Coordinates of C-alpha atoms in Angstrom, one line a residue:
M916 CA 51.7 8.5 -61.6
T917 CA 51.3 11.5 -59.1
L918 CA 47.9 13.3 -59.2
V919 CA 48.2 17.2 -58.8
L920 CA 45.1 19.0 -57.8
R921 CA 44.5 22.7 -57.6
H922 CA 42.3 24.6 -55.2
S923 CA 39.5 25.1 -57.7
E924 CA 39.5 21.5 -58.7
I925 CA 39.4 20.3 -55.0
S926 CA 36.5 22.7 -54.2
A927 CA 34.5 21.2 -56.9
L928 CA 35.0 17.7 -55.7
L929 CA 34.3 18.0 -52.0
D930 CA 31.0 16.6 -50.6
R931 CA 30.3 17.9 -46.9
S932 CA 28.4 14.7 -46.0
E933 CA 31.2 12.4 -47.2
V934 CA 33.9 14.7 -45.5
F935 CA 31.9 14.3 -42.2
T936 CA 31.9 10.5 -42.5
A937 CA 35.6 10.4 -43.5
V938 CA 36.6 12.7 -40.6
E939 CA 34.6 10.6 -38.1
R940 CA 36.1 7.3 -39.4
A941 CA 39.6 8.7 -39.1
L942 CA 39.2 9.8 -35.6
T943 CA 37.9 6.3 -34.8
D944 CA 41.0 4.8 -36.4
L945 CA 43.1 7.0 -34.3
S946 CA 41.3 5.7 -31.1
T947 CA 41.6 2.0 -32.2
G948 CA 45.3 2.3 -33.3
A949 CA 44.5 1.9 -36.9
A950 CA 46.1 5.2 -37.6
E951 CA 48.9 7.3 -36.3
N952 CA 49.2 11.3 -35.8
P953 CA 52.2 12.3 -34.0
A954 CA 52.3 15.8 -32.4
P955 CA 53.7 18.3 -35.1
S956 CA 56.9 20.3 -34.7
S957 CA 57.0 24.0 -35.4
M958 CA 59.8 25.8 -37.2
N959 CA 60.7 29.5 -37.6
G960 CA 59.6 31.0 -40.9
T961 CA 60.6 34.5 -42.3
E962 CA 59.8 37.4 -40.1
D963 CA 57.3 36.1 -37.4
G964 CA 56.1 33.2 -39.4
R965 CA 55.9 29.6 -38.4
I966 CA 56.2 26.5 -40.5
I967 CA 54.4 23.4 -39.2
P968 CA 54.8 20.1 -40.8
M969 CA 51.8 18.0 -40.0
V970 CA 52.1 14.1 -40.5
A971 CA 49.8 11.2 -40.3
Q972 CA 49.5 7.7 -41.7
S973 CA 46.3 5.4 -42.0
G974 CA 46.7 1.7 -42.0
T975 CA 43.2 1.4 -43.2
A976 CA 43.9 3.5 -46.4
E977 CA 47.6 2.5 -46.6
L978 CA 48.4 6.2 -47.2
A979 CA 50.6 8.8 -45.3
V980 CA 50.5 12.6 -45.6
V981 CA 52.7 15.5 -44.9
K982 CA 50.9 18.7 -44.9
V983 CA 53.3 21.8 -44.7
L984 CA 51.2 24.5 -43.0
S985 CA 52.6 28.0 -43.1
D986 CA 51.2 30.6 -40.7
L987 CA 52.4 34.0 -41.8
P988 CA 50.9 37.0 -40.1
G989 CA 53.1 39.3 -42.6
N990 CA 51.1 38.0 -45.5
R991 CA 48.2 40.5 -44.6
A992 CA 50.4 43.5 -45.6
R993 CA 51.2 41.6 -48.9
G994 CA 47.4 41.1 -49.6
L995 CA 47.9 37.3 -49.2
P996 CA 46.2 34.7 -46.9
R997 CA 47.9 34.4 -43.4
Q998 CA 47.8 30.5 -43.7
R999 CA 48.7 28.5 -46.8
S1000 CA 49.3 24.8 -47.1
T1001 CA 50.4 22.1 -49.5
M1002 CA 49.8 18.3 -49.0
L1003 CA 52.0 15.4 -50.2
V1004 CA 50.3 12.0 -50.0
T1005 CA 52.3 8.7 -50.3
S1006 CA 51.5 5.1 -50.5
T1007 CA 52.7 3.4 -47.2
R1008 CA 52.8 0.1 -49.3
T1009 CA 55.0 1.2 -52.3
G1010 CA 56.3 4.6 -51.2
E1011 CA 54.9 6.0 -54.5
C1012 CA 53.9 9.8 -54.3
V1013 CA 50.1 9.4 -55.0
A1014 CA 49.1 13.1 -55.0
V1015 CA 50.1 16.7 -54.3
L1016 CA 47.3 18.9 -53.2
D1017 CA 46.5 22.4 -52.4
G1018 CA 45.4 22.5 -48.7
R1019 CA 43.0 25.5 -48.5
A1020 CA 39.7 23.8 -49.2
I1021 CA 40.5 20.7 -47.5
T1022 CA 41.6 22.3 -44.4
A1023 CA 38.5 24.7 -44.3
I1024 CA 35.9 22.0 -44.9
R1025 CA 37.6 19.3 -42.7
T1026 CA 37.8 21.7 -39.9
A1027 CA 34.1 22.4 -40.0
A1028 CA 33.6 18.7 -40.3
A1029 CA 35.6 17.9 -37.2
S1030 CA 33.5 20.6 -35.3
A1031 CA 30.3 18.8 -36.6
V1032 CA 31.6 15.4 -35.5
A1033 CA 32.3 16.9 -32.1
T1034 CA 28.9 18.5 -31.9
A1035 CA 27.0 15.3 -33.0
H1036 CA 28.7 13.5 -30.1
L1037 CA 28.9 16.3 -27.4
A1038 CA 26.2 18.7 -27.8
R1039 CA 22.7 18.4 -26.4
A1040 CA 20.2 16.8 -28.8
D1041 CA 17.9 19.6 -28.4
S1042 CA 20.3 22.3 -29.4
S1043 CA 18.7 24.6 -32.0
V1044 CA 20.7 28.0 -31.7
V1045 CA 24.1 28.1 -33.0
G1046 CA 26.3 31.1 -32.2
V1047 CA 29.4 32.1 -34.5
V1048 CA 32.0 34.5 -33.4
G1049 CA 33.6 35.7 -36.7
A1050 CA 31.7 35.6 -40.0
G1051 CA 34.1 34.7 -42.6
N1052 CA 34.3 31.5 -44.8
L1053 CA 34.9 29.3 -41.7
A1054 CA 31.6 30.5 -40.2
V1055 CA 29.8 29.6 -43.3
E1056 CA 31.4 26.2 -43.5
H1057 CA 30.5 25.7 -39.7
V1058 CA 27.0 26.5 -40.1
R1059 CA 26.5 24.3 -43.1
A1060 CA 28.2 21.4 -41.3
L1061 CA 26.3 21.8 -38.0
H1062 CA 23.0 22.0 -39.9
G1063 CA 23.7 18.4 -40.9
V1064 CA 23.8 17.2 -37.2
R1065 CA 21.4 19.3 -35.3
D1066 CA 18.0 20.7 -36.1
L1067 CA 19.0 24.4 -36.2
E1068 CA 16.5 27.2 -36.1
R1069 CA 18.6 30.4 -35.5
V1070 CA 22.1 31.7 -36.0
V1071 CA 23.4 34.4 -33.8
V1072 CA 26.6 35.9 -35.4
W1073 CA 29.1 38.5 -34.3
S1074 CA 31.8 40.3 -36.4
R1075 CA 33.5 43.5 -36.2
S1076 CA 32.5 44.1 -39.8
A1077 CA 28.8 44.6 -40.8
D1078 CA 29.6 44.0 -44.3
T1079 CA 31.1 40.5 -43.4
V1080 CA 27.9 39.7 -41.5
E1081 CA 25.9 40.5 -44.6
R1082 CA 28.1 38.3 -46.9
F1083 CA 27.7 35.5 -44.3
R1084 CA 23.9 36.0 -44.3
D1085 CA 23.9 35.7 -48.2
S1086 CA 26.1 32.8 -48.2
I1087 CA 23.8 30.7 -45.9
A1088 CA 20.4 32.0 -47.3
D1089 CA 19.5 28.7 -48.7
L1090 CA 19.4 27.1 -45.4
D1091 CA 16.4 29.2 -44.5
L1092 CA 17.6 30.0 -40.9
K1093 CA 16.8 32.9 -38.9
I1094 CA 19.9 35.0 -38.6
E1095 CA 20.6 37.6 -35.8
H1096 CA 23.5 40.1 -35.7
A1097 CA 24.7 40.0 -32.1
V1098 CA 25.9 43.3 -30.5
S1099 CA 28.8 41.5 -28.7
V1100 CA 30.4 38.1 -28.1
E1101 CA 28.9 37.9 -24.8
D1102 CA 25.6 38.4 -26.7
V1103 CA 26.3 35.4 -28.7
A1104 CA 27.4 33.1 -25.7
R1105 CA 24.3 33.9 -23.7
Q1106 CA 21.9 33.2 -26.5
S1107 CA 23.3 30.2 -28.0
H1108 CA 23.2 26.4 -27.3
I1109 CA 26.2 25.9 -29.5
V1110 CA 29.1 28.4 -29.9
C1111 CA 31.8 28.4 -32.4
T1112 CA 34.8 30.7 -32.0
L1113 CA 36.2 31.3 -35.5
T1114 CA 38.6 34.2 -35.1
P1115 CA 42.4 34.7 -35.3
S1116 CA 42.3 36.2 -31.8
I1117 CA 45.5 36.6 -29.8
S1118 CA 43.9 37.1 -26.5
P1119 CA 40.4 35.7 -25.1
I1120 CA 37.6 37.0 -27.0
L1121 CA 35.1 34.7 -25.1
L1122 CA 34.9 34.6 -21.3
G1123 CA 33.8 31.6 -19.2
E1124 CA 31.6 33.7 -17.1
W1125 CA 29.4 34.2 -20.0
L1126 CA 28.6 30.5 -20.6
N1127 CA 25.2 28.9 -19.8
A1128 CA 24.9 25.5 -18.4
G1129 CA 24.6 22.9 -21.2
T1130 CA 26.4 24.8 -23.8
H1131 CA 28.7 23.1 -26.3
L1132 CA 31.6 25.1 -27.7
N1133 CA 33.8 24.4 -30.7
V1134 CA 36.9 26.6 -30.1
V1135 CA 38.6 26.7 -33.7
G1136 CA 40.1 29.9 -34.8
A1137 CA 43.2 30.7 -32.9
A1138 CA 46.6 30.3 -34.9
P1139 CA 48.5 27.1 -34.0
R1140 CA 50.8 29.1 -31.6
P1141 CA 51.2 28.6 -27.8
N1142 CA 50.8 32.2 -26.9
E1143 CA 47.5 32.8 -28.9
R1144 CA 44.0 31.9 -27.8
E1145 CA 40.2 32.6 -28.1
V1146 CA 38.9 31.6 -24.8
D1147 CA 40.0 32.3 -21.2
G1148 CA 41.1 29.9 -18.6
A1149 CA 37.7 30.1 -16.9
A1150 CA 35.9 28.8 -20.0
I1151 CA 38.4 25.9 -20.1
A1152 CA 38.0 25.1 -16.4
R1153 CA 34.2 25.2 -16.5
S1154 CA 34.1 22.8 -19.3
R1155 CA 34.5 19.2 -20.1
V1156 CA 37.3 19.5 -22.8
V1157 CA 37.7 17.2 -25.7
V1158 CA 40.5 17.4 -28.3
D1159 CA 41.1 15.7 -31.6
S1160 CA 44.6 14.8 -30.2
T1161 CA 46.0 15.3 -26.8
A1162 CA 49.6 15.3 -28.1
T1163 CA 48.8 18.0 -30.7
A1164 CA 46.7 20.2 -28.3
L1165 CA 49.6 20.1 -25.8
S1166 CA 52.1 21.3 -28.4
K1167 CA 50.2 23.9 -30.4
S1168 CA 47.0 25.0 -28.7
G1169 CA 47.3 28.3 -27.0
D1170 CA 43.9 27.8 -25.6
A1171 CA 45.2 24.7 -23.8
L1172 CA 48.7 25.8 -23.0
L1173 CA 47.8 29.2 -21.6
A1174 CA 45.0 27.8 -19.4
I1175 CA 47.7 25.4 -18.0
G1176 CA 50.4 28.0 -17.7
K1177 CA 48.1 30.4 -15.8
G1178 CA 47.0 27.6 -13.4
A1179 CA 43.3 27.4 -14.4
V1180 CA 43.7 23.6 -15.2
D1181 CA 46.5 21.0 -15.5
E1182 CA 47.4 18.7 -18.5
S1183 CA 45.0 16.1 -17.4
H1184 CA 42.1 18.3 -18.5
F1185 CA 43.0 17.6 -22.0
D1186 CA 43.2 13.7 -21.9
I1187 CA 39.9 13.0 -23.7
E1188 CA 40.2 12.6 -27.5
L1189 CA 37.2 12.7 -29.7
G1190 CA 37.9 9.4 -31.2
D1191 CA 37.6 7.8 -27.8
V1192 CA 34.3 9.4 -27.2
I1193 CA 33.2 8.1 -30.6
T1194 CA 34.2 4.6 -29.8
G1195 CA 33.0 4.8 -26.2
R1196 CA 36.4 4.4 -24.7
K1197 CA 35.8 7.8 -22.7
T1198 CA 32.8 9.7 -21.8
G1199 CA 31.8 12.9 -23.6
R1200 CA 28.9 14.8 -22.2
S1201 CA 27.7 13.3 -18.8
T1202 CA 24.7 15.5 -18.1
D1203 CA 22.4 18.1 -19.8
E1204 CA 23.9 20.8 -17.6
E1205 CA 27.5 20.1 -18.3
I1206 CA 29.4 22.5 -20.5
T1207 CA 31.4 20.7 -23.2
L1208 CA 34.3 22.2 -25.2
F1209 CA 36.0 20.9 -28.3
D1210 CA 39.5 22.4 -28.6
S1211 CA 39.9 21.9 -32.2
T1212 CA 43.7 22.0 -33.0
G1213 CA 43.4 20.3 -36.4
I1214 CA 45.4 17.2 -37.1
G1215 CA 47.1 15.7 -40.2
L1216 CA 45.0 12.6 -40.0
E1217 CA 41.8 14.6 -40.6
D1218 CA 43.6 16.1 -43.8
L1219 CA 44.6 12.6 -44.9
A1220 CA 41.0 11.4 -44.6
V1221 CA 39.7 14.1 -46.8
A1222 CA 42.6 13.9 -49.2
E1223 CA 41.9 10.2 -49.7
L1224 CA 38.3 11.0 -50.5
V1225 CA 39.4 13.9 -53.0
I1226 CA 41.9 11.7 -54.8
R1227 CA 39.4 8.8 -55.3
R1228 CA 36.6 11.2 -56.7
A1229 CA 39.2 13.0 -58.9
R1230 CA 40.4 9.9 -60.5
A1231 CA 36.8 8.7 -61.2
A1232 CA 36.0 12.0 -62.7
G1233 CA 39.2 12.4 -64.6
V1234 CA 40.1 15.7 -62.9
G1235 CA 43.5 17.0 -62.3
T1236 CA 46.9 16.5 -63.8
E1237 CA 48.8 13.2 -63.6
V1238 CA 52.6 13.7 -63.5
D1239 CA 55.4 11.0 -63.5
L1240 CA 57.8 12.3 -61.0
T1241 CA 60.2 9.4 -61.7
S1242 CA 60.8 10.2 -65.4

C-alpha cells in the first residue's frame, strides 16, 4: 500500500528536534557511503521555470526518493508559490511505492534543520545574536531551529516589508528573544554572530566587506539557478565554505558558480561537505576568528531522511490515505 500525505497532515506530524537528528544522521551516512545523493539535473519548465528532479537513496533506511522541485517565477502573477514539490518514496528492497508526499513543509523544515546542523558544527560556541535577512516563514523556521543549538539572546531581522517583520515577531514571540528591526542588511551583518540569508535574491544582497571575524553564515535563499545568488564573491573568498554536497553545489548553487566564474575562488573552495565535518573526516571551523559559511543547496537525501520520519509517525498515528496503486 502507498501512503498519501497532504501538506496539513505532514505539518502536524513534524517534530523539529527529530528532524535535526534525522538530517544530521543522513549527512553522516552520505559521508560514510551508507547513502547516495547524485547531483540533480535541471530541465526547462513553462515560461522561465525550471524543473529539478532530486534523487537520493539510503542504505540504512532501504528507501529511495525522487522529489520533483518546480521553480516557477511566473507563479507570483498567478497568486501561487514560486516553488512547489512532490516526493515519491520507494523501497530499495521490494520496489514498492511506499509514499507520495507534498514537499512544502518537509522542504522548509529540513532546510532550517540543515542550517541548524551546520551552525552546531561550525558556529562559535558563544554565538548569541542571530541575524536573518528576510522575515518570511523560512526565517521563522531558522530562528526556531537555531534556538535549539545555541543559547540565543537576540535576533536582528531585516526585510523590505515592516508588516512581514511584525508577523515574524509574532511568530517567534514564545521564544522570548529580543528582536531588533535592522535598518539594512549591512546592519544585520555587523551586529550578528550568526547570519542567515533567506531571500530569493538574484544579485548579492550581502557583501563580504561587511562580515566580522568569527561570523558564521547560512546562505540559503537563492533559487537553484546558476545565475542567482545572495552573497558576493568576497563573502565566499573570505569564508571557509562548507556545503551539503559538493556535486550539488557545483551544479545548482549560483553563490558558488558565480564566485568561481568571476574568479573570486576556484572549485576547490567547495570541497568540504558538512557530513565530513560531522564525522571528522574534514575540519570545519579552525579558529575563533575564522568566518565560516554554509552554502545550503538542499539535497534529496535530507528530504528522504525527513520523509522516512513522517511516514513512520503517520502510520503509527493512522494519519493519511492508503492507496493500492497496483490494483
